Structures are given as C-alpha cells and as structure tokens.
CSV table of C-alpha atoms in Angstrom, one decimal:
chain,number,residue,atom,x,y,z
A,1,UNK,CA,7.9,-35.2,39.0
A,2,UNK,CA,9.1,-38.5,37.6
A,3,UNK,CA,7.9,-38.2,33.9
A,4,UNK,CA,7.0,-42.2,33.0
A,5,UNK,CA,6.8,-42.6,28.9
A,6,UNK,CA,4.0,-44.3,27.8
A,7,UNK,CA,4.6,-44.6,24.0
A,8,UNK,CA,5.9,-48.3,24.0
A,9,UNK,CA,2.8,-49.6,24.4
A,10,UNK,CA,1.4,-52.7,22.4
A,11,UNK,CA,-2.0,-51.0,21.9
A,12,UNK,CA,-0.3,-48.7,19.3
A,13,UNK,CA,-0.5,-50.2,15.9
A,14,UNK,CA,2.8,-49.2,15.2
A,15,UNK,CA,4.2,-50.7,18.6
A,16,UNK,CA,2.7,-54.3,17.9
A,17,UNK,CA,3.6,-54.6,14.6
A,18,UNK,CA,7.0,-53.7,15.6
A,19,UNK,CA,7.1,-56.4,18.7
A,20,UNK,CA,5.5,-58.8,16.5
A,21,UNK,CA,8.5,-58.0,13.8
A,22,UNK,CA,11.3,-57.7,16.2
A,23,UNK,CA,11.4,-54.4,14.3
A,24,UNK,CA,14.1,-53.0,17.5
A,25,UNK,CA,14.3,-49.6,15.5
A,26,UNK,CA,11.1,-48.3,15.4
A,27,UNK,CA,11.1,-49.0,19.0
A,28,UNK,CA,14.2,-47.6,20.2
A,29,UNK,CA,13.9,-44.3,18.0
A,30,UNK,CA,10.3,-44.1,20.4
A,31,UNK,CA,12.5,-44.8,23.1
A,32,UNK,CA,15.2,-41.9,22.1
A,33,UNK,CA,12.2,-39.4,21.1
A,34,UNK,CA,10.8,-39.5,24.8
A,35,UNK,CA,14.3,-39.4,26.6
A,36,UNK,CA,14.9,-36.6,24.4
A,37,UNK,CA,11.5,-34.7,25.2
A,38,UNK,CA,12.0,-35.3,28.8
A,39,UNK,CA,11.3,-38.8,30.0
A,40,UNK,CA,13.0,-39.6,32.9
A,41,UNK,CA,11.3,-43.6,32.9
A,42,UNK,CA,10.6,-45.7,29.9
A,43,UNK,CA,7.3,-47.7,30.2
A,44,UNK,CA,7.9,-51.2,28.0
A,45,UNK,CA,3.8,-52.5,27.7
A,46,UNK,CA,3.9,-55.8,25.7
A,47,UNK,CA,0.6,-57.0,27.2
A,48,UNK,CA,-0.4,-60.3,28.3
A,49,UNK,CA,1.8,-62.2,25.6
A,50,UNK,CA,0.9,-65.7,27.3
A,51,UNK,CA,2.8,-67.5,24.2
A,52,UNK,CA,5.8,-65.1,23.7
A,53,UNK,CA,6.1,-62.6,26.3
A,54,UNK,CA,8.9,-64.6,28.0
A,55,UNK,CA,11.2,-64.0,25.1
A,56,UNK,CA,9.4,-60.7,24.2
A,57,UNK,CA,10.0,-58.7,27.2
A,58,UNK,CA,14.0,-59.5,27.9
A,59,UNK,CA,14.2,-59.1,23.9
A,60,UNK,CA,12.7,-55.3,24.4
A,61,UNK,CA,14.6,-54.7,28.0
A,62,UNK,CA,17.9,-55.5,25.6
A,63,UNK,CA,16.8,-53.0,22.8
A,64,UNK,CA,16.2,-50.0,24.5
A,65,UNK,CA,19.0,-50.4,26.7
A,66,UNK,CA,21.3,-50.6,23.6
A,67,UNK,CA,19.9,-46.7,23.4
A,68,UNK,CA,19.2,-45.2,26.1
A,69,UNK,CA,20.3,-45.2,29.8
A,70,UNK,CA,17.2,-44.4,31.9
A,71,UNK,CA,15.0,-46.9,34.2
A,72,UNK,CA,12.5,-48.9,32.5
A,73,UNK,CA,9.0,-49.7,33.7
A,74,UNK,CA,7.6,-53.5,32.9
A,75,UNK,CA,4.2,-53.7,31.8
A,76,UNK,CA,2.7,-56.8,31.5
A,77,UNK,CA,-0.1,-59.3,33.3
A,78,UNK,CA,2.7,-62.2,32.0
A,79,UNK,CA,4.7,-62.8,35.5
A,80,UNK,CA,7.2,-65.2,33.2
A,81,UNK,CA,7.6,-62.4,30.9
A,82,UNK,CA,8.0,-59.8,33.4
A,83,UNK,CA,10.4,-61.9,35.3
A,84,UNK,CA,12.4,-62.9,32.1
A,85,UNK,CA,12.5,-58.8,31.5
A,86,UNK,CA,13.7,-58.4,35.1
A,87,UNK,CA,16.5,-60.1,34.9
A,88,UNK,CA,18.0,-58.0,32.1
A,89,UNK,CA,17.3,-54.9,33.6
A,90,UNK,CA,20.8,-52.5,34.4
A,91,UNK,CA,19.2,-50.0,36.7
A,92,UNK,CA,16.1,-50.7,39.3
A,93,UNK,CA,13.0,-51.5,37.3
A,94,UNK,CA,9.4,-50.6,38.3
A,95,UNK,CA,6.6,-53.4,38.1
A,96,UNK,CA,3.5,-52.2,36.2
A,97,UNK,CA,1.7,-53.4,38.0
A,98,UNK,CA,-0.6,-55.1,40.7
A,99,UNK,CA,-4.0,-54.4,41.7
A,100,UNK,CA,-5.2,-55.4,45.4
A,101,UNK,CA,-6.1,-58.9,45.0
A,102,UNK,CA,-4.3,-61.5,46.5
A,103,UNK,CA,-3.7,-63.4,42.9
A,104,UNK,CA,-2.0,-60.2,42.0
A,105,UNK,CA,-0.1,-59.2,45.0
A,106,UNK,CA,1.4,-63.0,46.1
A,107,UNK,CA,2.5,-62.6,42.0
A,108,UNK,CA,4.1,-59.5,41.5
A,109,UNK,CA,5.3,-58.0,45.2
A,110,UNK,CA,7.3,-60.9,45.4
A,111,UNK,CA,9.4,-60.4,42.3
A,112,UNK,CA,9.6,-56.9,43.4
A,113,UNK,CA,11.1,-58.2,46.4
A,114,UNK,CA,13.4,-60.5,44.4
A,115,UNK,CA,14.5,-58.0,41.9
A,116,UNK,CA,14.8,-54.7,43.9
A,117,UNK,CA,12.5,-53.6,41.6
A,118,UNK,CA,9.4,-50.6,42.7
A,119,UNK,CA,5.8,-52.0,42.3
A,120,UNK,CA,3.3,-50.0,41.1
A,121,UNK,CA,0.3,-51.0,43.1
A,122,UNK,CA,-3.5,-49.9,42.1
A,123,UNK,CA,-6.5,-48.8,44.4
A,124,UNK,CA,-8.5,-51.3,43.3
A,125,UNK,CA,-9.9,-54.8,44.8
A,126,UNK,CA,-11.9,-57.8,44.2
A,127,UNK,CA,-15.2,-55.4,45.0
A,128,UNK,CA,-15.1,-53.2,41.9
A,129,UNK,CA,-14.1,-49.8,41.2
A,130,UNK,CA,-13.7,-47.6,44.4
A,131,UNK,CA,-16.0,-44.3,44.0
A,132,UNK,CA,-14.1,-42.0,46.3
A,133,UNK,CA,-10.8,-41.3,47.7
A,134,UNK,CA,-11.2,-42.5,51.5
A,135,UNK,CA,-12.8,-45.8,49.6
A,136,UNK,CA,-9.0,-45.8,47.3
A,137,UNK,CA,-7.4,-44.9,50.9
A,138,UNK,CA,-9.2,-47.7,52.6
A,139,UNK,CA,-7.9,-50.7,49.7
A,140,UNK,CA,-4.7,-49.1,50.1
A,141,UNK,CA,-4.4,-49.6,54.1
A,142,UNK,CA,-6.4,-53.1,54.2
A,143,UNK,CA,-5.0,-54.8,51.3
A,144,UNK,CA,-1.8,-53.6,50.0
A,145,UNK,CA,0.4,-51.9,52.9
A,146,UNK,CA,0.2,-55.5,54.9
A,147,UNK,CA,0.8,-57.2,51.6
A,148,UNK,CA,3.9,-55.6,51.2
A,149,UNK,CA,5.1,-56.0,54.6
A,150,UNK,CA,4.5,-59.8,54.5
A,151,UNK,CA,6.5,-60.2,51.2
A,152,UNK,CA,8.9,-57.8,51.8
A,153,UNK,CA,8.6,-55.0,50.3
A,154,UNK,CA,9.4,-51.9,51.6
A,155,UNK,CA,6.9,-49.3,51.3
A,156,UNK,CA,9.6,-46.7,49.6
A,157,UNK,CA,9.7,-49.1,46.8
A,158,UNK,CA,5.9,-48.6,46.1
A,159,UNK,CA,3.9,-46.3,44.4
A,160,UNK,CA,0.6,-46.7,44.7
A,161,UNK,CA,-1.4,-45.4,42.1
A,162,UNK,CA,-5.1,-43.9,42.9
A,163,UNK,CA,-6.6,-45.4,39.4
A,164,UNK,CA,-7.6,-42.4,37.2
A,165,UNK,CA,-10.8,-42.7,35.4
A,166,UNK,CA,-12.0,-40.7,32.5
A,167,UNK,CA,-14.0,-37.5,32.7
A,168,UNK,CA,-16.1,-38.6,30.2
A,169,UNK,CA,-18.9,-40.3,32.1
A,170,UNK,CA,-16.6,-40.6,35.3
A,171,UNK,CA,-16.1,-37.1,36.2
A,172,UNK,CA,-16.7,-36.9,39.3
A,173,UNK,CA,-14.0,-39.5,40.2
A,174,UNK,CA,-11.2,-36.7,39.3
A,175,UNK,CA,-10.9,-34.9,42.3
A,176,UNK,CA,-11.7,-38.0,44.0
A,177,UNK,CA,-8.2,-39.5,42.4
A,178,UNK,CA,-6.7,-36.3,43.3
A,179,UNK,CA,-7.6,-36.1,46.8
A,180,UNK,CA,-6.4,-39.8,47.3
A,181,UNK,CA,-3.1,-38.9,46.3
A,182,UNK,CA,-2.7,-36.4,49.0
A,183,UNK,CA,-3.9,-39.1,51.5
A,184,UNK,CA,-1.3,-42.2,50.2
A,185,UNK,CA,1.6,-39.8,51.3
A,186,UNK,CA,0.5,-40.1,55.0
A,187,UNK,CA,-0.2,-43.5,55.1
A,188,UNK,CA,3.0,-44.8,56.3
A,189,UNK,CA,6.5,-44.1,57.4
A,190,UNK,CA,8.8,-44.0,55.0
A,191,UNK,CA,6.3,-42.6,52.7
A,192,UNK,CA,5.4,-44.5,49.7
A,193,UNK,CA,5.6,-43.0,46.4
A,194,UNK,CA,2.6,-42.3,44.0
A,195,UNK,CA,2.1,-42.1,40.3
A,196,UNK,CA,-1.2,-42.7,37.5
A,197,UNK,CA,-1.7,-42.7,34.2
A,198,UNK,CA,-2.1,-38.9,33.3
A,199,UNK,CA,-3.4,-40.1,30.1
A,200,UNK,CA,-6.7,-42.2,31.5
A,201,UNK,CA,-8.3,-38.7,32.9
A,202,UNK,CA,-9.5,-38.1,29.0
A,203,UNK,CA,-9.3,-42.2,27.9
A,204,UNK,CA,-12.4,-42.2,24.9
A,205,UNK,CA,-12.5,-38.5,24.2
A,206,UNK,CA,-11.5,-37.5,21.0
A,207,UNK,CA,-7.8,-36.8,20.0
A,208,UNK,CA,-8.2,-32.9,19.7
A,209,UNK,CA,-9.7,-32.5,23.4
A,210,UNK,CA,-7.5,-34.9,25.3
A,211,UNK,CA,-4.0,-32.6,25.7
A,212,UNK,CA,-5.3,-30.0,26.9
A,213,UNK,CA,-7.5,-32.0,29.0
A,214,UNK,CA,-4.3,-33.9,30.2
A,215,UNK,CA,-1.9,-30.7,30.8
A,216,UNK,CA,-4.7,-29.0,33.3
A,217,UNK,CA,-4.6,-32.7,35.2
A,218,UNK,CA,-1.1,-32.7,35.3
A,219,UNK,CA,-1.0,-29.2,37.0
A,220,UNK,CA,-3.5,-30.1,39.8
A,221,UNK,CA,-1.9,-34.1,40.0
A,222,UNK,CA,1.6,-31.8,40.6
A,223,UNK,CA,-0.6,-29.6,43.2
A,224,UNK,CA,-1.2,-33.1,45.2
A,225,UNK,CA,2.3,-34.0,45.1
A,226,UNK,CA,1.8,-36.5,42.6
A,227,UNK,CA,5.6,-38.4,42.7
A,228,UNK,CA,5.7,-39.5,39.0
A,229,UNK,CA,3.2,-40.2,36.1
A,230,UNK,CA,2.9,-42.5,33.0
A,231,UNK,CA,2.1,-39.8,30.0
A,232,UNK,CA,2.3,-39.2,26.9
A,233,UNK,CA,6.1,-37.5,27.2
A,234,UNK,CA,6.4,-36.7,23.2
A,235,UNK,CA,3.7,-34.0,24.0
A,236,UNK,CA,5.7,-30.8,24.7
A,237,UNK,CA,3.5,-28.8,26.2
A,238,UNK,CA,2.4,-31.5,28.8
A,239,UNK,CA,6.5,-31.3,29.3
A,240,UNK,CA,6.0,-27.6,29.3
A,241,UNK,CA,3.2,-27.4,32.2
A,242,UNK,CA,5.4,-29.8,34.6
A,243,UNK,CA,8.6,-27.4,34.1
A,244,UNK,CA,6.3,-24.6,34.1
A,245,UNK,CA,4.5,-25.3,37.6
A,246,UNK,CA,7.6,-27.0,39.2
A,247,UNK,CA,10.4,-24.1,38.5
A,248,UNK,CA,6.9,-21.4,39.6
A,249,UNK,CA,7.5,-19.6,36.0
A,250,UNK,CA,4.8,-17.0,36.2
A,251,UNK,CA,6.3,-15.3,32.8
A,252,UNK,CA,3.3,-16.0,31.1
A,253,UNK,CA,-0.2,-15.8,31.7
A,254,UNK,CA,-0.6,-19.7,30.9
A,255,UNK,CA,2.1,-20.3,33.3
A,256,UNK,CA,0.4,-18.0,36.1
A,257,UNK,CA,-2.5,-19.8,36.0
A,258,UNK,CA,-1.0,-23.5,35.9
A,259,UNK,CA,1.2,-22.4,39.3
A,260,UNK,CA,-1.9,-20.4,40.6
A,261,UNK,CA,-4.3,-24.0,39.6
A,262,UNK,CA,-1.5,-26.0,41.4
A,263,UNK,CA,-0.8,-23.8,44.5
A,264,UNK,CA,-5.0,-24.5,45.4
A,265,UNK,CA,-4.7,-27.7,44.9
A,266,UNK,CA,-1.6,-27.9,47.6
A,267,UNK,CA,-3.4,-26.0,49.5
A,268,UNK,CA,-6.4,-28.2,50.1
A,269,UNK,CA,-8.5,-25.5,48.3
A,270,UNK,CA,-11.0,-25.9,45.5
A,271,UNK,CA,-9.7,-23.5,42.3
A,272,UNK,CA,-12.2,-20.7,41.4
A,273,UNK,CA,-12.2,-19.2,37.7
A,274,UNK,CA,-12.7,-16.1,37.4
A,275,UNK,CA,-14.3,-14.1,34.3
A,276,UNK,CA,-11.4,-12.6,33.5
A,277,UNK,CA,-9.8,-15.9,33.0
A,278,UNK,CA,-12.3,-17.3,30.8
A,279,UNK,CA,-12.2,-14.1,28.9
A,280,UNK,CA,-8.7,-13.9,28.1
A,281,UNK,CA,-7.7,-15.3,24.6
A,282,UNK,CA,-4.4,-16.5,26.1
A,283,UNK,CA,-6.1,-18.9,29.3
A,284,UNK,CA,-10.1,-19.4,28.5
A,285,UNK,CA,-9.8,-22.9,27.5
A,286,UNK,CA,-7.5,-23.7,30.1
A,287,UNK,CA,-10.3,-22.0,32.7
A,288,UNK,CA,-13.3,-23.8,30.6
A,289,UNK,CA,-11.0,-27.2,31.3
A,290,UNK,CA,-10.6,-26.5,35.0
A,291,UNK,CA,-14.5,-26.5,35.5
A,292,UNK,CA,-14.9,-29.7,33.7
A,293,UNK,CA,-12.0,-31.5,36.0
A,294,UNK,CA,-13.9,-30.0,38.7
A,295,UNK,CA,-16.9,-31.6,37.9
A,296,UNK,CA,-19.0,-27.7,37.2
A,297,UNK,CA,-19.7,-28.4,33.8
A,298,UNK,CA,-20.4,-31.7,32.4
A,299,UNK,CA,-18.7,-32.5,30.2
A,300,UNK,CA,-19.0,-32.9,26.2
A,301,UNK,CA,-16.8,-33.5,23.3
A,302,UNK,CA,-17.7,-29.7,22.1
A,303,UNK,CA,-17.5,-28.0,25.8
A,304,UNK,CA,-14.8,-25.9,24.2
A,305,UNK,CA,-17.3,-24.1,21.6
A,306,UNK,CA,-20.4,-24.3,24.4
C-alpha cells in the first residue's frame, strides 16, 4: 500500500499558523517525521486560499522538496494554486482532488492531463452522498471514467476514491466503501488505482477511540486491495498493521488476527469473531472494533468499556 501523509494539513492549528508565517521548518520537520515513519506520499492541504494560495502552494511544493525526495499530493479547491504548485513539482504529483461534477472534473482532469500528474477522483455527484457501493460504482462509470477519457486522462493515472464516512452515525456506509473498492478495480482496463482517507472512518469520535478504530479499517481497506491511503503516517502502529498484514506476519496474536481480518475481506467473506478473540487480553478490542466496522454493534464513544 501507498501510505499518503496527511499531517500537512491547514486544519491543524499548528499547520496554519505555520503557512500563514511562512514558518518552512515546522513544516518540513512534519514532512521528515512522516517520510521517516513510512510515508511513501506527502499530502500538502493549504485549502481554498482564494487570496494567497497561488503563491502558497509553489512556496510549500519548494519547502518540502528542499527535505525530502518523495511524491507530493496537492490539496486544494484553488485550481490557480494548485496549478502554481504543479509546476514546481520534481516527481509526478497527485491532484487532491475532484468530485463527479462537471465544474470539478473540466477543472482538475485537465491539469492532470497537462501536468502528468494522478487525480484523485471521489464517488460523489451533484445528487448527494451515494448510500451504497453499486450507487459509488455507478458515479464512477457514468461520470468520471468518460470524463477522463474526454480530457485525456488515462485511467492508470486515477485513483478513484470510494468517499469514507464516519462510523459514528454513518456506519453502515463502511462496508459499503469497502465493497466499492473491490468493484473500481474491475471497472476498466488498465485498472485504475484507488485510495481514501483512512482517517474519515472515525472523523468526530474522540481522540482515544479513533487509532484503533483506524488500524482495524486499514486491515480490511488492505483486504480490498485498497492501492494507497491518506493517514495519519506518524501513528506507528497504523504503520505496524500495513507491514504486519502485507509481509503475513502471524508472530503475534495481533498480527494473526489483522492477516486472518484481511484474508476475509479478500475473500469476499464477512469476518466472524469468535469468543476466544474477544476474550483474549492481547485482541478483544481489536474484535470489539471489528463488530462496530461491521455495523453489529452500534456504535458509541464508550463501546470499548460496554
């Protein structure tokens, strides 16, 4: 898996003052910190910016290229700032991102055309949120593939991402988003690529639930075949579960039942906890946090302790 780092992103008090500042430091010693830990990609989110973000983006692009030697993933709405940021870029960028709408698409797949940049295209259209995956699937076929095609865009330079919606009051979209993974890597020929923000499946749950809620994701995204992901990549043991399920290190009871988690959800087969799972000290919450991805349990802020 393609491990996207999500930690330069303006919505982090720290980040904004630091863009606002043109503090490069703080930036580029998040930048080293998530290479470090295992980022492969480096997701740069200034947001809209209308004023600035055409001299924010290349500035950023410049300063954590002075650092680190890794692809960089543009984030912003801005198409002047994400052009601007394009155009400094040393190694084939990623656009983050377009939805389905034609404002966004005759935007964004046309720089990615330009630039030889991917695109990170979203599952979701003028109509709303899509409520399962053959709705995702549908968006996908109708809207984006002839999109691309009639701006160019070759559908290996894609990666269309199912939108992930938090389990807290969404939950039963997570297997939906799961199950629309699997079907984006049949849709065409080459295969696109796929990819989500690991991080939305626990968005507005408190900060002591949400790794652990984000490392059991990760296993059964990796199960899909789930080609990269924007996370958090300065948490270790997220890091841990990917290396864990994709090198099949069953060492550990943890690491049996991530690759045991993983190889269900390849197999087109709904996981099953057993007792002894839940009553093992060393894999009970990861078990408890299975059945809440999995829609059995709703979901609460305390469904640890229930």
């Amino acid at each position: 898996m393609i491990v996207i780092g999500e930690s330069i992103h303006v919505i982090s008090p720290r980040v904004k003052a630091a863009l606002e500042g043109r503090d490069s430091k703080t930036l580029q010693n998040l930048a080293v910190s998530q290479v470090e830990n295992g980022a492969d990609v480096l997701d740069l989110n200034i947001g809209p910016q209308r004023r600035e973000g055409h001299q924010i983006m290349p500035w950023l692009v410049d300063a954590i290229q002075d650092v680190v030697d890794v692809p960089l993933c543009l984030d912003t709405t801005n198409a002047a700032a994400m052009e601007a940021g394009l155009k400094r870029c040393k190694r084939p960028p990623i656009i983050n991102s377009t939805d389905a709408t034609e404002t966004r698409m005759s935007t964004m797949m046309p720089l990615a055309a330009r630039y030889n940049a991917s695109l990170i295209a979203l599952a979701l259209g003028s109509t709303g949120l899509p409520n399962t995956a053959e709705a995702r699937l549908e968006i996908v076929m109708a809207s984006i593939l002839p999109a691309a095609e009639q701006y160019g865009l070759s559908t290996e330079n894609l990666y269309l991402d199912p939108l992930v919606l938090t389990v807290n009051g969404m939950q039963d979209q997570v297997v939906q988003a799961i199950m629309a993974v699997d079907y984006f890597k049949q849709v065409a020929v080459p295969s696109p690529k796929t990819t989500c923000g690991i991080s939305n499946v626990s968005n507005s749950i408190p900060a002591e639930n949400r790794p652990l809620l984000n490392q059991v994701f990760i296993a059964m995204m990796l199960g899909a075949g789930l080609a990269s992901g924007i996370m958090n990549a300065l948490d270790k043991d997220l890091i841990w579960v990917i290396r864990t399920v994709e090198s099949r290190d069953t060492s550990t009871p943890r690491g049996r039942l991530y690759v045991a988690l993983a190889d269900a959800v390849a197999a087109g087969e709904e996981f099953q906890v057993e007792p002894s799972m839940l009553e093992n000290p060393e894999t009970w919450d990861i078990a408890k946090t299975i059945n809440i991805l999995y829609n059995r349990q709703i979901y609460a802020h305390s469904y640890l302790s229930l």
